Short mmCIF file of C-alpha atoms in Angstrom, two decimals:
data_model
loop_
_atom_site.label_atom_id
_atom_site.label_comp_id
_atom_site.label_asym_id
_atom_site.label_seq_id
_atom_site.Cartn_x
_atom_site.Cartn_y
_atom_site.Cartn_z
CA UNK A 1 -11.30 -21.97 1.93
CA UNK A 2 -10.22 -20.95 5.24
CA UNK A 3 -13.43 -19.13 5.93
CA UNK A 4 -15.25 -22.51 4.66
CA UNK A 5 -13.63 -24.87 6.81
CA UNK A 6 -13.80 -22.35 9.95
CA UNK A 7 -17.07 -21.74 10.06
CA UNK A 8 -17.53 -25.55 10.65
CA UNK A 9 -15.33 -25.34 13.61
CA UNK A 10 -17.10 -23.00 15.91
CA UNK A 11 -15.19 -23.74 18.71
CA UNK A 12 -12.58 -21.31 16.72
CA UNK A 13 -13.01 -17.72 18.24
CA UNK A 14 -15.24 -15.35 15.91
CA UNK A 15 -12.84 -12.68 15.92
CA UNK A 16 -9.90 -14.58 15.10
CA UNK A 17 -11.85 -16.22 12.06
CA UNK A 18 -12.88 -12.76 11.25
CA UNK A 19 -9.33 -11.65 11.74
CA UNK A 20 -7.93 -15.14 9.15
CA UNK A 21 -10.19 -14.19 6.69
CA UNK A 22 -9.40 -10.44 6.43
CA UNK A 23 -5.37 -11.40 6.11
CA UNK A 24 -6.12 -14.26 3.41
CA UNK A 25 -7.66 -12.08 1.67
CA UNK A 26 -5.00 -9.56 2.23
CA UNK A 27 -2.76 -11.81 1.17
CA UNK A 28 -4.21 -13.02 -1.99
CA UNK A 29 -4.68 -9.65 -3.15
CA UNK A 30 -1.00 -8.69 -2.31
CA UNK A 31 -0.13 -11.48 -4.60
CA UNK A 32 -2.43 -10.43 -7.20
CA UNK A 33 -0.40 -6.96 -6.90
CA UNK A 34 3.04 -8.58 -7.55
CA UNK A 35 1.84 -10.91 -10.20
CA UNK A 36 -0.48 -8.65 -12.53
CA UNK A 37 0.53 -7.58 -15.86
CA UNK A 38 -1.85 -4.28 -15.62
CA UNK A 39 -0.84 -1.74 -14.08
CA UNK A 40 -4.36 -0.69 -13.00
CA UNK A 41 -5.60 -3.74 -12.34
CA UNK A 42 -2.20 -4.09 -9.57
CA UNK A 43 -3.07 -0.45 -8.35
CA UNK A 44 -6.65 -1.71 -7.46
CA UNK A 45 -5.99 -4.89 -5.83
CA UNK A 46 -3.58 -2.53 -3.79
CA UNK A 47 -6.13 -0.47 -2.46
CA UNK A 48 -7.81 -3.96 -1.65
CA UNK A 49 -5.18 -5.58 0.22
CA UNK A 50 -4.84 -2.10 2.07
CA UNK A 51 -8.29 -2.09 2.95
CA UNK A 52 -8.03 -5.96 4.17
CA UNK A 53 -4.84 -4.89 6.31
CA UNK A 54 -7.69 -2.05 7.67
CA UNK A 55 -9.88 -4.15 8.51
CA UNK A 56 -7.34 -6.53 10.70
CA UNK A 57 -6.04 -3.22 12.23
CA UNK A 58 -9.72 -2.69 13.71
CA UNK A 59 -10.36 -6.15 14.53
CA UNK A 60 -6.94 -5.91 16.36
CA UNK A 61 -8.34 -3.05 18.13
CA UNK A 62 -6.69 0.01 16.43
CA UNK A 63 -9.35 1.55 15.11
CA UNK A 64 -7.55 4.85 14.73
CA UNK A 65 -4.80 3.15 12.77
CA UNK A 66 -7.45 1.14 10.48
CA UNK A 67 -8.90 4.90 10.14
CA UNK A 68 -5.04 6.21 9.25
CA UNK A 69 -4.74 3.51 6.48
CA UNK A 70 -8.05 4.15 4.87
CA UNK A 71 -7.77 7.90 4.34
CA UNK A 72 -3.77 8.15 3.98
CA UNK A 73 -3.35 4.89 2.49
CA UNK A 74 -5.51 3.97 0.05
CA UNK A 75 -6.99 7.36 -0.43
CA UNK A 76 -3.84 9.27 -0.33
CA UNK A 77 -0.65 7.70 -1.65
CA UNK A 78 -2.90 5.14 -4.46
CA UNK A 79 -4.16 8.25 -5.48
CA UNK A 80 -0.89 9.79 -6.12
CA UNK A 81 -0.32 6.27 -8.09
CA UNK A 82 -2.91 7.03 -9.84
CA UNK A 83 -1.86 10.68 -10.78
CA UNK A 84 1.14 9.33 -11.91
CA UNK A 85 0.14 6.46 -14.01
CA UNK A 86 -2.30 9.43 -15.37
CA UNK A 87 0.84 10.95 -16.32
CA UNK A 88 2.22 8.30 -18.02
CA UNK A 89 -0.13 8.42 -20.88
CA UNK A 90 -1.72 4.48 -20.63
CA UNK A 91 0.21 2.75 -23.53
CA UNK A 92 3.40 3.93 -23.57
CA UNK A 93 4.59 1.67 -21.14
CA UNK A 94 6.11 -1.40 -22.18
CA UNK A 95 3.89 -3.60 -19.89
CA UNK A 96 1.03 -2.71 -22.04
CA UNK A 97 -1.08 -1.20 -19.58
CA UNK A 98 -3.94 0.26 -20.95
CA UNK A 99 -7.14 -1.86 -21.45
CA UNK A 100 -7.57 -3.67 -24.37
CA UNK A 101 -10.99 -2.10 -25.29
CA UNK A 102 -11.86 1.62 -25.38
CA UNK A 103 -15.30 1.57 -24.53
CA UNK A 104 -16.25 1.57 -21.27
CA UNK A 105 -19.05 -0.98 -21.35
CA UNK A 106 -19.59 -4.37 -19.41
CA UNK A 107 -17.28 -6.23 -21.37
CA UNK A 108 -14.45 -5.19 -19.69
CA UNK A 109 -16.58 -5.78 -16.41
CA UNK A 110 -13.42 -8.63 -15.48
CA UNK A 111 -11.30 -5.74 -14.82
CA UNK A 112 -13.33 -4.82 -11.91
CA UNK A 113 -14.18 -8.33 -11.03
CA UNK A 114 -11.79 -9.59 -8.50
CA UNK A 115 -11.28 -6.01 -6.88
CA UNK A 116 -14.85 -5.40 -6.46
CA UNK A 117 -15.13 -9.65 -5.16
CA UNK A 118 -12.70 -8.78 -2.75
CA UNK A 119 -14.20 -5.76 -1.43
CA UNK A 120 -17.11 -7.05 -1.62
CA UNK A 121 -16.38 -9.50 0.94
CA UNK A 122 -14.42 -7.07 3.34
CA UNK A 123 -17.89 -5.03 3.65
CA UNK A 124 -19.96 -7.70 4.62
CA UNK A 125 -17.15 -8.71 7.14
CA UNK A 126 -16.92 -5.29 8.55
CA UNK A 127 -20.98 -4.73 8.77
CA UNK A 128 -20.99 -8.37 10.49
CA UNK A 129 -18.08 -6.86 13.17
CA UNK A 130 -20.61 -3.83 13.82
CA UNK A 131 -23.99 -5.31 13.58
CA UNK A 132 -22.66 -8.37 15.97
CA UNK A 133 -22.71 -7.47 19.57
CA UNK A 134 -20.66 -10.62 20.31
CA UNK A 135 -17.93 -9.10 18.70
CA UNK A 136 -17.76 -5.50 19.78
CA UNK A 137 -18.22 -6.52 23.03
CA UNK A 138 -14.96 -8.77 22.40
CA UNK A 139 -13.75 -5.30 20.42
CA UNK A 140 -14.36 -2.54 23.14
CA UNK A 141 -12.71 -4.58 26.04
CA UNK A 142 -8.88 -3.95 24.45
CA UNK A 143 -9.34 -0.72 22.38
CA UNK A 144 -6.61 1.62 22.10
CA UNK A 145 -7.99 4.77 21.11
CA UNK A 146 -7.09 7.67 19.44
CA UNK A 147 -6.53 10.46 22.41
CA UNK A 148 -3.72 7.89 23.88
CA UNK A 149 -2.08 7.89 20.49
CA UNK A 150 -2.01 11.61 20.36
CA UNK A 151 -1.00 12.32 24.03
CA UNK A 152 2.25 9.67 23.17
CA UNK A 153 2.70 11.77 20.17
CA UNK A 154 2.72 15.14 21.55
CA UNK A 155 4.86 14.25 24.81
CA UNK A 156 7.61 11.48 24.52
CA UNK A 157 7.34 11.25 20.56
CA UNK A 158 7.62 14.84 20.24
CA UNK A 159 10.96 15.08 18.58
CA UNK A 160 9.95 12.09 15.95
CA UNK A 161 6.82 13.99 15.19
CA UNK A 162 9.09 16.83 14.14
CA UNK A 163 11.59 14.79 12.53
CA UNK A 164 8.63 13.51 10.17
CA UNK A 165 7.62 16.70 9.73
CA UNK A 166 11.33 17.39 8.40
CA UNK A 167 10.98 14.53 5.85
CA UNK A 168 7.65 15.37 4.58
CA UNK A 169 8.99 18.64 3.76
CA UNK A 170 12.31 16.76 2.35
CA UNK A 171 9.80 14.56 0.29
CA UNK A 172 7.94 17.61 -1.27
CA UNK A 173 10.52 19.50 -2.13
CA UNK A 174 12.60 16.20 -3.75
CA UNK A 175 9.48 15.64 -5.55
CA UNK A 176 9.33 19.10 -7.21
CA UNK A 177 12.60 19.13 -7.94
CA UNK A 178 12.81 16.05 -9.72
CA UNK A 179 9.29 16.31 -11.71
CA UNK A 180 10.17 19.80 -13.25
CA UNK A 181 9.86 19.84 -16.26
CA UNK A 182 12.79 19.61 -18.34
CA UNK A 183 15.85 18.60 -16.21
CA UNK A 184 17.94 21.44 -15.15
CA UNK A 185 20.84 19.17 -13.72
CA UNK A 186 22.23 18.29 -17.48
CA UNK A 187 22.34 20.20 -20.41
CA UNK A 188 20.00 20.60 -23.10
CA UNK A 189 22.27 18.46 -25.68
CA UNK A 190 22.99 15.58 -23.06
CA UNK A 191 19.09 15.47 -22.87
CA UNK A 192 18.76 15.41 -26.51
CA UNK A 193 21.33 12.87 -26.79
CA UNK A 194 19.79 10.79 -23.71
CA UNK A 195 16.27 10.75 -25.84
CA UNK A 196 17.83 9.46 -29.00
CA UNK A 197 19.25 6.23 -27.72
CA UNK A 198 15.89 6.06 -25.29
CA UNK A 199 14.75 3.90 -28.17
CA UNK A 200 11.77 4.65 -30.61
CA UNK A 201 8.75 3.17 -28.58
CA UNK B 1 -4.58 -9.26 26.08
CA UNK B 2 -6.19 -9.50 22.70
CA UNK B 3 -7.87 -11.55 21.41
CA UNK B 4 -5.71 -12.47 18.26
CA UNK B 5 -2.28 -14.44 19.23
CA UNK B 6 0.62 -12.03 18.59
CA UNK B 7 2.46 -14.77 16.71
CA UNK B 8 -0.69 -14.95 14.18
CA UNK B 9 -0.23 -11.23 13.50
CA UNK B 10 3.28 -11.86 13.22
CA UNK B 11 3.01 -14.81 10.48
CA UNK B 12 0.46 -11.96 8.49
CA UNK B 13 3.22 -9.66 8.50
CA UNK B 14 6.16 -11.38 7.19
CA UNK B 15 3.91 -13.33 4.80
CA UNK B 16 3.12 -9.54 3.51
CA UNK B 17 6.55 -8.56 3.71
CA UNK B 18 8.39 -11.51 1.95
CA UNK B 19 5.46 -10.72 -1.06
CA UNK B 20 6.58 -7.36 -1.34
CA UNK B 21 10.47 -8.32 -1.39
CA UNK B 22 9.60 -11.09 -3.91
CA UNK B 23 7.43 -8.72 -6.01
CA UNK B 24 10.83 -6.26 -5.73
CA UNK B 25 13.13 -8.90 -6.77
CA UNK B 26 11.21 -9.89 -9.80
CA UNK B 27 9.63 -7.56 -11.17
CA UNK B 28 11.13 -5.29 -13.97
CA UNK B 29 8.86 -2.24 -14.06
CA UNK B 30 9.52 0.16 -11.85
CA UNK B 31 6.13 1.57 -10.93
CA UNK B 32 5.62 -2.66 -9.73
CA UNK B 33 8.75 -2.42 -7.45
CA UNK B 34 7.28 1.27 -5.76
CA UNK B 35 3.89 -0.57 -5.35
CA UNK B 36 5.54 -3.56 -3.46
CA UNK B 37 7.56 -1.20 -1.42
CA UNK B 38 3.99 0.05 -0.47
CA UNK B 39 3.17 -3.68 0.79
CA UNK B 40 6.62 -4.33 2.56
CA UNK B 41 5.87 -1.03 4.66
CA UNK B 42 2.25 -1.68 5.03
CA UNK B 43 3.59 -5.31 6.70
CA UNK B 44 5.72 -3.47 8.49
CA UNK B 45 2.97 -1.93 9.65
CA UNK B 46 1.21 -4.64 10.46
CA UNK B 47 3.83 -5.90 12.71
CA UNK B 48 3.43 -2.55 14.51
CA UNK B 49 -0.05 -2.44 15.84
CA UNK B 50 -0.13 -6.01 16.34
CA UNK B 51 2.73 -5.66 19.11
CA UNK B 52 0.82 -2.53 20.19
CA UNK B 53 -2.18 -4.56 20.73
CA UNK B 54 -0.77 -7.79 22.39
CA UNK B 55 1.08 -5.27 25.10
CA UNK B 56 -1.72 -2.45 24.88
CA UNK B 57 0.15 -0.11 24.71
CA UNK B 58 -0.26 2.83 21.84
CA UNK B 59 3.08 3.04 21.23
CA UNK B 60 2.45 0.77 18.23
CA UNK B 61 0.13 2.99 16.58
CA UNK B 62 2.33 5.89 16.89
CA UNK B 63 5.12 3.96 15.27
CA UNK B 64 2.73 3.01 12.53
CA UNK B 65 1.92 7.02 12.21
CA UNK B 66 5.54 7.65 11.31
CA UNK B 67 5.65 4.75 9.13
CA UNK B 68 3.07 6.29 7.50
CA UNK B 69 4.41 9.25 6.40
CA UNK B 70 7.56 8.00 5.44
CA UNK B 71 5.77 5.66 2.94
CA UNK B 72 3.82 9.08 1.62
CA UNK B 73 7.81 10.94 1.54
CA UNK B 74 9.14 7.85 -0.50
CA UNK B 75 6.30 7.46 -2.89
CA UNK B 76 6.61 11.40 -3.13
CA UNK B 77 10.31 10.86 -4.12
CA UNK B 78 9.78 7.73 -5.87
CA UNK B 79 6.61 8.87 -8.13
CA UNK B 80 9.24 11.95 -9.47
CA UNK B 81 11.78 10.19 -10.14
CA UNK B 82 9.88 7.50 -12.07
CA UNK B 83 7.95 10.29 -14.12
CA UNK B 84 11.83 11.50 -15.36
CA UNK B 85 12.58 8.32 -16.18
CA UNK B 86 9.51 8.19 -18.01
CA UNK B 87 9.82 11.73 -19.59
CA UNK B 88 14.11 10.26 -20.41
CA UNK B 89 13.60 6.75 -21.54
CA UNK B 90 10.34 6.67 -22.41
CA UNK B 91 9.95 3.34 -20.27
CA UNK B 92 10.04 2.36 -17.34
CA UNK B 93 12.55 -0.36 -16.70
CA UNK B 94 14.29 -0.61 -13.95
CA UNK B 95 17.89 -1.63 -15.97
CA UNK B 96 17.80 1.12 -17.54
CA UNK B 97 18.62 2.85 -14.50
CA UNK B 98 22.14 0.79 -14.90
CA UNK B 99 23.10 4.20 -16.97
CA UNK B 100 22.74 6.36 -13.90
CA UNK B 101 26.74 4.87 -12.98
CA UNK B 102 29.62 7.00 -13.76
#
């Protein structure tokens, strides 16, 4: 809708349209997130609103920062998502997560759908930003690239680069201690006792 | 001066944020709430580089680099503690958690 009506106005600058279209669809698939019932189905339309947000990072002129949310983003922390839902066993959950059939055929090709639609759409949007001169000419004039990120990082930021450093460490060690296992912090009965009134599921 | 209004960018980020926060309020599963902690930070985000590019300066993006790995030391955190719950209650509520008091 927005893309429909603003290609009609071409007064409208084609990097801002470019820019509207990549946060509707952000947002639409950030409500799809919130609102779906599947757990997969939520985790993908994650990775497509992140990709979305990507893309208006480089036509913002970030392209380091639309390169940061690719690979750490959707490729690192959805994949721990995914590990973990993995380790859930699909089904147990009371959201009823797992897909209805077993067999992987086209059938359950609507699971992929809207995902795949939206991403989809975010390709041809980014190959139009590369193959258009128009608009990397509009994109190179007010880039901010990656060697002024890292000289900021490595001279004023120095002592926030090691404080993350800190909490990365924090966050791996918290998340070994807490996925042992069997829980060392209460006894073996209080566990026992804890996974009798868990309920029968 | 980009190209893009700051005040667009602006709009795109708490649009993303308040999703998140509504998504947090509302939903009951806690694997849900850690995924719409994921958007509220990623808007957070957003609101990052697009000040970075309306001043040009890169201190934006390096905020958005520390925003980024405390999203990937919370879901670290989070993910643990919502595969004890799991292996505890065998669900994944979030009022369950109400027993965690006293």
């Amino acid at each position: 809708m927005n893309l429909s009506t603003g290609n009609l106005i071409m007064g409208l600058n084609t990097l801002q349209l470019m820019f509207y279209f990549a946060a509707a669809l952000a947002i639409v698939a950030s409500l799809k997130v919130i609102t779906g019932k599947n757990t997969v189905h939520a985790l993908l339309y994650l990775v497509v609103s992140l990709l979305a947000v990507a893309v208006c990072f480089y036509l913002m002129g970030a392209p380091f920062a639309a390169g940061l949310e690719v690979i750490v983003y959707a490729g690192a922390i959805l994949v721990l998502f995914v590990f973990a839902i993995m380790m859930f066993g699909l089904g147990q959950d009371e959201t009823l997560n797992a897909p209805l059939s077993h067999s992987f055929k086209l059938s359950n090709i609507n699971l992929w759908f809207g995902p795949s639609l939206i991403a989809i759409l975010l390709l041809s949007e980014l190959i139009f930003a590369i193959d258009s001169s128009l608009v990397q000419e509009k994109l190179t004039s007010n880039i901010i690239d990656a060697k002024q990120v890292g000289i900021l990082l490595y001279g004023p930021y120095l002592l926030a680069v090691e404080i993350a450093s800190f909490l990365l460490l924090a966050g791996l060690i918290a998340g070994y201690h807490f996925a042992k296992s069997e829980g060392i912090s209460i006894g073996q009965e209080g566990l026992d006792k804890q996974k009798e009134t868990g309920g029968h599921s | 001066m980009s190209e893009i209004p700051l005040s667009h960018v602006l709009i795109l980020a708490s649009i993303l944020f308040t999703i998140g926060f509504v998504g947090i309020i509302a939903r009951k599963n806690t694997l849900f709430i850690l995924m719409s902690l994921e958007v509220m930070l990623n808007a957070v985000g957003v609101a990052f580089i697009g000040a970075g590019s309306a001043w040009q300066q890169a201190d934006g993006q390096v905020m958005f680099v520390l925003v980024l790995t405390l999203a990937a030391a919370e879901v670290a955190v989070g993910l643990a503690l919502l595969i004890q719950m799991q292996r505890r209650f065998k669900s994944l509520d979030i009022d369950l958690l109400s027993k965690l008091k006293g």
